[in-house]
Amino acid sequence: MIRQSVMTIFKNDPKVDLKEVKQNSMLGRCKMLRAAHHFLTEKAFKTRKAYFVKKDVGVLVKSVPKAKDPMEALSGGGGDPMAAMGMMKGQMVFMVSQGLLAYWVSHLFSGFLVAKTPFPLTFQFKGMMQRGVDVTALEPGYVSSLCWYMFVMMSSHSLIGLVQSFVQKSDVEAEDPMMAMMGSMGGASPMMPGAGPDPAKVYKSEQDNLEMILHEFTLENIEVELWRKWRQER
């Protein structure tokens, strides 16, 4: 909890592009209209459809955004340097806090054995399993306190994140530097700035999808149907 609080202090608020948020919200409304058009009357559907696709005045026709230049994005125009700086600060706080905790555990519990593996191990695992215990003839299956701390920290990280997600209302996994470092070590390459879909093609696709809809109001005469069903049940 202390580490999470310190990371919150060093966290930078991400830069929000209001124009992009507005575009995504409008595209979301288009998808909702296509998904639930059969619950609208014909007049209501045509009014909403005209708002999006009417010639020269529809928002999908007159306000088509220009595609971002990939070269301009690569030169620094499409990224947010403060977001990268905030991630570096979070990882630095995580590494320092884990180093201090490891030093504290090693200093207090140096020379202690806390567990034993249920299966035999070769002497090649001795340096990994018995860090802080300098006994040459000791069986490699015994685990020192420092190694046990590292095992518990790595294995219980998901459980700690689950508990923190109930305590805090933010996305713990997205803000966790350990998950970011594990993702970078796994070889996941982030999307290049400006490498997203072409906005003009997305707008054209949404426009064509709305034009092809054959509207049918499924709630026509629903009052009569409900009355008839109620009379039959009685």
mmCIF file of C-alpha atoms in Angstrom:
data_model
loop_
_atom_site.group_PDB
_atom_site.id
_atom_site.type_symbol
_atom_site.label_atom_id
_atom_site.label_comp_id
_atom_site.label_asym_id
_atom_site.label_seq_id
_atom_site.Cartn_x
_atom_site.Cartn_y
_atom_site.Cartn_z
ATOM 1 C CA MET A 1 0.000 0.000 0.000
ATOM 2 C CA ILE A 2 2.865 2.390 0.760
ATOM 3 C CA ARG A 3 4.468 1.620 -2.572
ATOM 4 C CA GLN A 4 1.167 2.184 -4.365
ATOM 5 C CA SER A 5 0.728 5.540 -2.633
ATOM 6 C CA VAL A 6 4.240 6.663 -3.600
ATOM 7 C CA MET A 7 3.625 5.601 -7.197
ATOM 8 C CA THR A 8 0.397 7.615 -7.226
ATOM 9 C CA ILE A 9 2.344 10.711 -6.161
ATOM 10 C CA PHE A 10 4.821 10.321 -9.028
ATOM 11 C CA LYS A 11 2.114 9.454 -11.545
ATOM 12 C CA ASN A 12 1.517 11.946 -14.370
ATOM 13 C CA ASP A 13 -1.964 12.422 -15.768
ATOM 14 C CA PRO A 14 -2.023 11.247 -19.412
ATOM 15 C CA LYS A 15 -2.536 13.811 -22.130
ATOM 16 C CA VAL A 16 -6.053 13.541 -23.557
ATOM 17 C CA ASP A 17 -6.807 14.505 -27.150
ATOM 18 C CA LEU A 18 -10.318 15.935 -26.948
ATOM 19 C CA LYS A 19 -10.779 15.763 -30.720
ATOM 20 C CA GLU A 20 -9.957 12.059 -30.770
ATOM 21 C CA VAL A 21 -12.249 11.406 -27.806
ATOM 22 C CA LYS A 22 -15.080 13.188 -29.629
ATOM 23 C CA GLN A 23 -14.497 11.115 -32.766
ATOM 24 C CA ASN A 24 -14.480 7.834 -30.834
ATOM 25 C CA SER A 25 -17.665 8.831 -29.020
ATOM 26 C CA MET A 26 -19.396 9.620 -32.306
ATOM 27 C CA LEU A 27 -18.319 6.301 -33.838
ATOM 28 C CA GLY A 28 -19.608 4.540 -30.739
ATOM 29 C CA ARG A 29 -22.998 6.185 -31.221
ATOM 30 C CA CYS A 30 -23.043 4.939 -34.816
ATOM 31 C CA LYS A 31 -22.434 1.375 -33.675
ATOM 32 C CA MET A 32 -25.150 1.651 -31.036
ATOM 33 C CA LEU A 33 -27.599 2.915 -33.676
ATOM 34 C CA ARG A 34 -26.798 -0.016 -35.955
ATOM 35 C CA ALA A 35 -27.148 -2.499 -33.103
ATOM 36 C CA ALA A 36 -30.471 -1.185 -31.714
ATOM 37 C CA HIS A 37 -32.152 0.387 -34.753
ATOM 38 C CA HIS A 38 -35.034 -2.115 -34.652
ATOM 39 C CA PHE A 39 -36.177 -0.657 -31.317
ATOM 40 C CA LEU A 40 -36.721 2.777 -32.901
ATOM 41 C CA THR A 41 -39.648 3.928 -34.946
ATOM 42 C CA GLU A 42 -39.075 4.595 -38.621
ATOM 43 C CA LYS A 43 -39.187 8.363 -38.113
ATOM 44 C CA ALA A 44 -36.756 8.277 -35.197
ATOM 45 C CA PHE A 45 -34.371 6.022 -37.110
ATOM 46 C CA LYS A 46 -34.414 8.208 -40.224
ATOM 47 C CA THR A 47 -33.752 11.308 -38.100
ATOM 48 C CA ARG A 48 -30.731 9.723 -36.445
ATOM 49 C CA LYS A 49 -29.532 8.256 -39.712
ATOM 50 C CA ALA A 50 -29.720 11.651 -41.424
ATOM 51 C CA TYR A 51 -27.641 13.168 -38.617
ATOM 52 C CA PHE A 52 -24.813 10.809 -39.534
ATOM 53 C CA VAL A 53 -25.035 10.217 -43.305
ATOM 54 C CA LYS A 54 -27.101 13.016 -44.872
ATOM 55 C CA LYS A 55 -25.345 14.467 -47.903
ATOM 56 C CA ASP A 56 -23.125 17.492 -47.185
ATOM 57 C CA VAL A 57 -24.406 17.877 -43.594
ATOM 58 C CA GLY A 58 -23.988 14.473 -41.918
ATOM 59 C CA VAL A 59 -21.202 14.247 -39.372
ATOM 60 C CA LEU A 60 -19.744 11.208 -41.152
ATOM 61 C CA VAL A 61 -19.638 13.178 -44.414
ATOM 62 C CA LYS A 62 -18.655 16.747 -43.600
ATOM 63 C CA SER A 63 -16.222 16.225 -40.702
ATOM 64 C CA VAL A 64 -13.967 13.406 -41.917
ATOM 65 C CA PRO A 65 -10.632 13.727 -40.080
ATOM 66 C CA LYS A 66 -7.380 13.629 -41.981
ATOM 67 C CA ALA A 67 -5.066 10.690 -41.584
ATOM 68 C CA LYS A 68 -2.053 11.290 -39.367
ATOM 69 C CA ASP A 69 1.303 11.513 -41.086
ATOM 70 C CA PRO A 70 3.427 8.562 -39.870
ATOM 71 C CA MET A 71 6.659 10.507 -40.374
ATOM 72 C CA GLU A 72 5.355 13.395 -38.307
ATOM 73 C CA ALA A 73 4.294 10.985 -35.556
ATOM 74 C CA LEU A 74 7.695 9.315 -35.545
ATOM 75 C CA SER A 75 9.442 12.668 -35.319
ATOM 76 C CA GLY A 76 7.677 13.338 -32.019
ATOM 77 C CA GLY A 77 4.399 14.904 -33.035
ATOM 78 C CA GLY A 78 2.221 11.909 -32.187
ATOM 79 C CA GLY A 79 3.534 10.750 -28.833
ATOM 80 C CA ASP A 80 3.191 12.024 -25.310
ATOM 81 C CA PRO A 81 6.628 12.323 -23.650
ATOM 82 C CA MET A 82 5.031 12.867 -20.224
ATOM 83 C CA ALA A 83 3.385 9.435 -20.400
ATOM 84 C CA ALA A 84 6.761 7.766 -21.020
ATOM 85 C CA MET A 85 8.300 9.834 -18.220
ATOM 86 C CA GLY A 86 5.533 8.772 -15.831
ATOM 87 C CA MET A 87 6.086 5.102 -16.694
ATOM 88 C CA MET A 88 9.825 5.470 -16.073
ATOM 89 C CA LYS A 89 9.156 7.118 -12.703
ATOM 90 C CA GLY A 90 6.796 4.298 -11.701
ATOM 91 C CA GLN A 91 9.322 1.631 -12.672
ATOM 92 C CA MET A 92 12.074 3.450 -10.788
ATOM 93 C CA VAL A 93 9.952 3.654 -7.618
ATOM 94 C CA PHE A 94 9.085 -0.040 -7.976
ATOM 95 C CA MET A 95 12.708 -1.107 -8.400
ATOM 96 C CA VAL A 96 13.923 1.020 -5.466
ATOM 97 C CA SER A 97 11.142 -0.187 -3.156
ATOM 98 C CA GLN A 98 11.727 -3.834 -4.039
ATOM 99 C CA GLY A 99 15.474 -3.413 -3.555
ATOM 100 C CA LEU A 100 14.962 -1.886 -0.102
ATOM 101 C CA LEU A 101 12.562 -4.661 0.886
ATOM 102 C CA ALA A 102 14.981 -7.330 -0.323
ATOM 103 C CA TYR A 103 17.839 -5.718 1.633
ATOM 104 C CA TRP A 104 15.655 -5.522 4.758
ATOM 105 C CA VAL A 105 14.678 -9.192 4.509
ATOM 106 C CA SER A 106 18.268 -10.240 3.813
ATOM 107 C CA HIS A 107 19.579 -8.181 6.743
ATOM 108 C CA LEU A 108 17.034 -9.411 9.295
ATOM 109 C CA PHE A 109 16.699 -13.041 8.223
ATOM 110 C CA SER A 110 20.185 -13.761 6.877
ATOM 111 C CA GLY A 111 21.163 -17.393 7.539
ATOM 112 C CA PHE A 112 17.597 -18.681 8.046
ATOM 113 C CA LEU A 113 16.037 -21.600 6.186
ATOM 114 C CA VAL A 114 12.275 -21.366 5.846
ATOM 115 C CA ALA A 115 11.216 -24.131 3.434
ATOM 116 C CA LYS A 116 12.255 -27.332 1.687
ATOM 117 C CA THR A 117 11.259 -28.502 -1.754
ATOM 118 C CA PRO A 118 9.291 -31.793 -1.868
ATOM 119 C CA PHE A 119 11.568 -33.082 -4.650
ATOM 120 C CA PRO A 120 15.379 -33.378 -4.829
ATOM 121 C CA LEU A 121 17.450 -30.749 -6.641
ATOM 122 C CA THR A 122 20.954 -30.759 -8.052
ATOM 123 C CA PHE A 123 23.739 -28.562 -6.749
ATOM 124 C CA GLN A 124 23.285 -26.253 -9.730
ATOM 125 C CA PHE A 125 20.231 -24.796 -7.927
ATOM 126 C CA LYS A 126 22.119 -24.198 -4.689
ATOM 127 C CA GLY A 127 23.112 -20.605 -5.486
ATOM 128 C CA MET A 128 19.548 -19.759 -6.510
ATOM 129 C CA MET A 129 17.731 -21.470 -3.625
ATOM 130 C CA GLN A 130 20.081 -20.672 -0.740
ATOM 131 C CA ARG A 131 21.047 -17.050 -1.237
ATOM 132 C CA GLY A 132 22.384 -15.694 2.060
ATOM 133 C CA VAL A 133 23.187 -19.130 3.540
ATOM 134 C CA ASP A 134 26.857 -20.114 3.156
ATOM 135 C CA VAL A 135 26.848 -23.805 4.069
ATOM 136 C CA THR A 136 28.662 -25.896 1.490
ATOM 137 C CA ALA A 137 27.374 -29.323 2.558
ATOM 138 C CA LEU A 138 23.724 -28.258 2.864
ATOM 139 C CA GLU A 139 21.242 -30.077 0.680
ATOM 140 C CA PRO A 140 20.117 -27.870 -2.291
ATOM 141 C CA GLY A 141 16.444 -28.532 -1.561
ATOM 142 C CA TYR A 142 16.371 -26.116 1.378
ATOM 143 C CA VAL A 143 15.201 -22.545 0.632
ATOM 144 C CA SER A 144 16.642 -19.493 2.359
ATOM 145 C CA SER A 145 14.547 -16.587 3.615
ATOM 146 C CA LEU A 146 15.686 -14.185 0.894
ATOM 147 C CA CYS A 147 14.875 -16.627 -1.910
ATOM 148 C CA TRP A 148 11.530 -17.408 -0.298
ATOM 149 C CA TYR A 149 10.749 -13.680 -0.235
ATOM 150 C CA MET A 150 11.509 -13.432 -3.970
ATOM 151 C CA PHE A 151 9.327 -16.467 -4.732
ATOM 152 C CA VAL A 152 6.408 -15.086 -2.726
ATOM 153 C CA MET A 153 6.750 -11.634 -4.287
ATOM 154 C CA MET A 154 6.688 -13.017 -7.838
ATOM 155 C CA SER A 155 3.936 -15.593 -7.307
ATOM 156 C CA SER A 156 1.555 -13.479 -5.217
ATOM 157 C CA HIS A 157 1.758 -10.392 -7.416
ATOM 158 C CA SER A 158 -1.501 -11.179 -9.252
ATOM 159 C CA LEU A 159 -3.296 -11.788 -5.950
ATOM 160 C CA ILE A 160 -2.062 -8.451 -4.579
ATOM 161 C CA GLY A 161 -3.247 -6.728 -7.747
ATOM 162 C CA LEU A 162 -6.684 -8.336 -7.351
ATOM 163 C CA VAL A 163 -6.983 -7.080 -3.770
ATOM 164 C CA GLN A 164 -5.869 -3.594 -4.799
ATOM 165 C CA SER A 165 -8.453 -3.553 -7.594
ATOM 166 C CA PHE A 166 -11.211 -3.999 -4.971
ATOM 167 C CA VAL A 167 -9.735 -1.315 -2.710
ATOM 168 C CA GLN A 168 -9.013 1.201 -5.465
ATOM 169 C CA LYS A 169 -11.249 2.044 -8.402
ATOM 170 C CA SER A 170 -8.431 2.435 -10.929
ATOM 171 C CA ASP A 171 -6.987 -0.097 -13.321
ATOM 172 C CA VAL A 172 -4.149 -1.592 -11.284
ATOM 173 C CA GLU A 173 -2.753 -3.717 -14.094
ATOM 174 C CA ALA A 174 -2.459 -0.747 -16.462
ATOM 175 C CA GLU A 175 -0.594 1.291 -13.838
ATOM 176 C CA ASP A 176 1.595 -1.476 -12.451
ATOM 177 C CA PRO A 177 5.244 -1.090 -13.501
ATOM 178 C CA MET A 178 5.956 -4.765 -12.857
ATOM 179 C CA MET A 179 3.387 -5.780 -15.466
ATOM 180 C CA ALA A 180 4.873 -3.209 -17.856
ATOM 181 C CA MET A 181 8.373 -4.609 -17.377
ATOM 182 C CA MET A 182 7.156 -8.196 -17.808
ATOM 183 C CA GLY A 183 5.381 -7.154 -21.012
ATOM 184 C CA SER A 184 8.510 -5.486 -22.358
ATOM 185 C CA MET A 185 10.636 -8.536 -21.505
ATOM 186 C CA GLY A 186 8.094 -10.754 -23.250
ATOM 187 C CA GLY A 187 8.859 -9.061 -26.561
ATOM 188 C CA ALA A 188 5.527 -7.272 -27.014
ATOM 189 C CA SER A 189 6.128 -4.380 -29.385
ATOM 190 C CA PRO A 190 3.907 -1.345 -28.825
ATOM 191 C CA MET A 191 2.013 0.150 -31.725
ATOM 192 C CA MET A 192 3.973 2.742 -33.633
ATOM 193 C CA PRO A 193 2.616 6.304 -33.369
ATOM 194 C CA GLY A 194 0.355 7.069 -36.289
ATOM 195 C CA ALA A 195 0.042 3.371 -37.233
ATOM 196 C CA GLY A 196 -3.650 3.150 -36.410
ATOM 197 C CA PRO A 197 -6.489 2.725 -38.916
ATOM 198 C CA ASP A 198 -7.175 5.440 -41.471
ATOM 199 C CA PRO A 199 -9.977 7.666 -40.039
ATOM 200 C CA ALA A 200 -11.374 8.350 -43.512
ATOM 201 C CA LYS A 201 -11.803 4.609 -44.169
ATOM 202 C CA VAL A 202 -13.405 4.103 -40.751
ATOM 203 C CA TYR A 203 -15.896 6.919 -41.397
ATOM 204 C CA LYS A 204 -16.656 5.567 -44.878
ATOM 205 C CA SER A 205 -17.231 2.073 -43.489
ATOM 206 C CA GLU A 206 -19.640 3.367 -40.826
ATOM 207 C CA GLN A 207 -21.467 5.398 -43.458
ATOM 208 C CA ASP A 208 -21.880 2.395 -45.752
ATOM 209 C CA ASN A 209 -23.064 0.207 -42.857
ATOM 210 C CA LEU A 210 -25.772 2.723 -41.945
ATOM 211 C CA GLU A 211 -26.846 3.074 -45.588
ATOM 212 C CA MET A 212 -27.297 -0.701 -45.983
ATOM 213 C CA ILE A 213 -29.583 -1.119 -42.956
ATOM 214 C CA LEU A 214 -33.099 -2.310 -43.809
ATOM 215 C CA HIS A 215 -35.052 -0.862 -40.936
ATOM 216 C CA GLU A 216 -37.888 -2.829 -39.388
ATOM 217 C CA PHE A 217 -39.608 -1.667 -36.219
ATOM 218 C CA THR A 218 -39.984 -4.781 -34.053
ATOM 219 C CA LEU A 219 -42.191 -3.040 -31.481
ATOM 220 C CA GLU A 220 -44.989 -2.270 -33.921
ATOM 221 C CA ASN A 221 -48.393 -2.799 -32.230
ATOM 222 C CA ILE A 222 -46.666 -3.981 -29.082
ATOM 223 C CA GLU A 223 -49.484 -2.599 -26.927
ATOM 224 C CA VAL A 224 -52.044 -4.762 -28.736
ATOM 225 C CA GLU A 225 -49.831 -7.837 -28.446
ATOM 226 C CA LEU A 226 -49.337 -7.301 -24.718
ATOM 227 C CA TRP A 227 -53.069 -6.792 -24.192
ATOM 228 C CA ARG A 228 -53.875 -9.951 -26.139
ATOM 229 C CA LYS A 229 -51.325 -11.962 -24.174
ATOM 230 C CA TRP A 230 -52.674 -10.620 -20.897
ATOM 231 C CA ARG A 231 -56.226 -11.608 -21.868
ATOM 232 C CA GLN A 232 -55.117 -15.121 -22.805
ATOM 233 C CA GLU A 233 -53.354 -15.616 -19.484
ATOM 234 C CA ARG A 234 -56.489 -14.606 -17.619
#
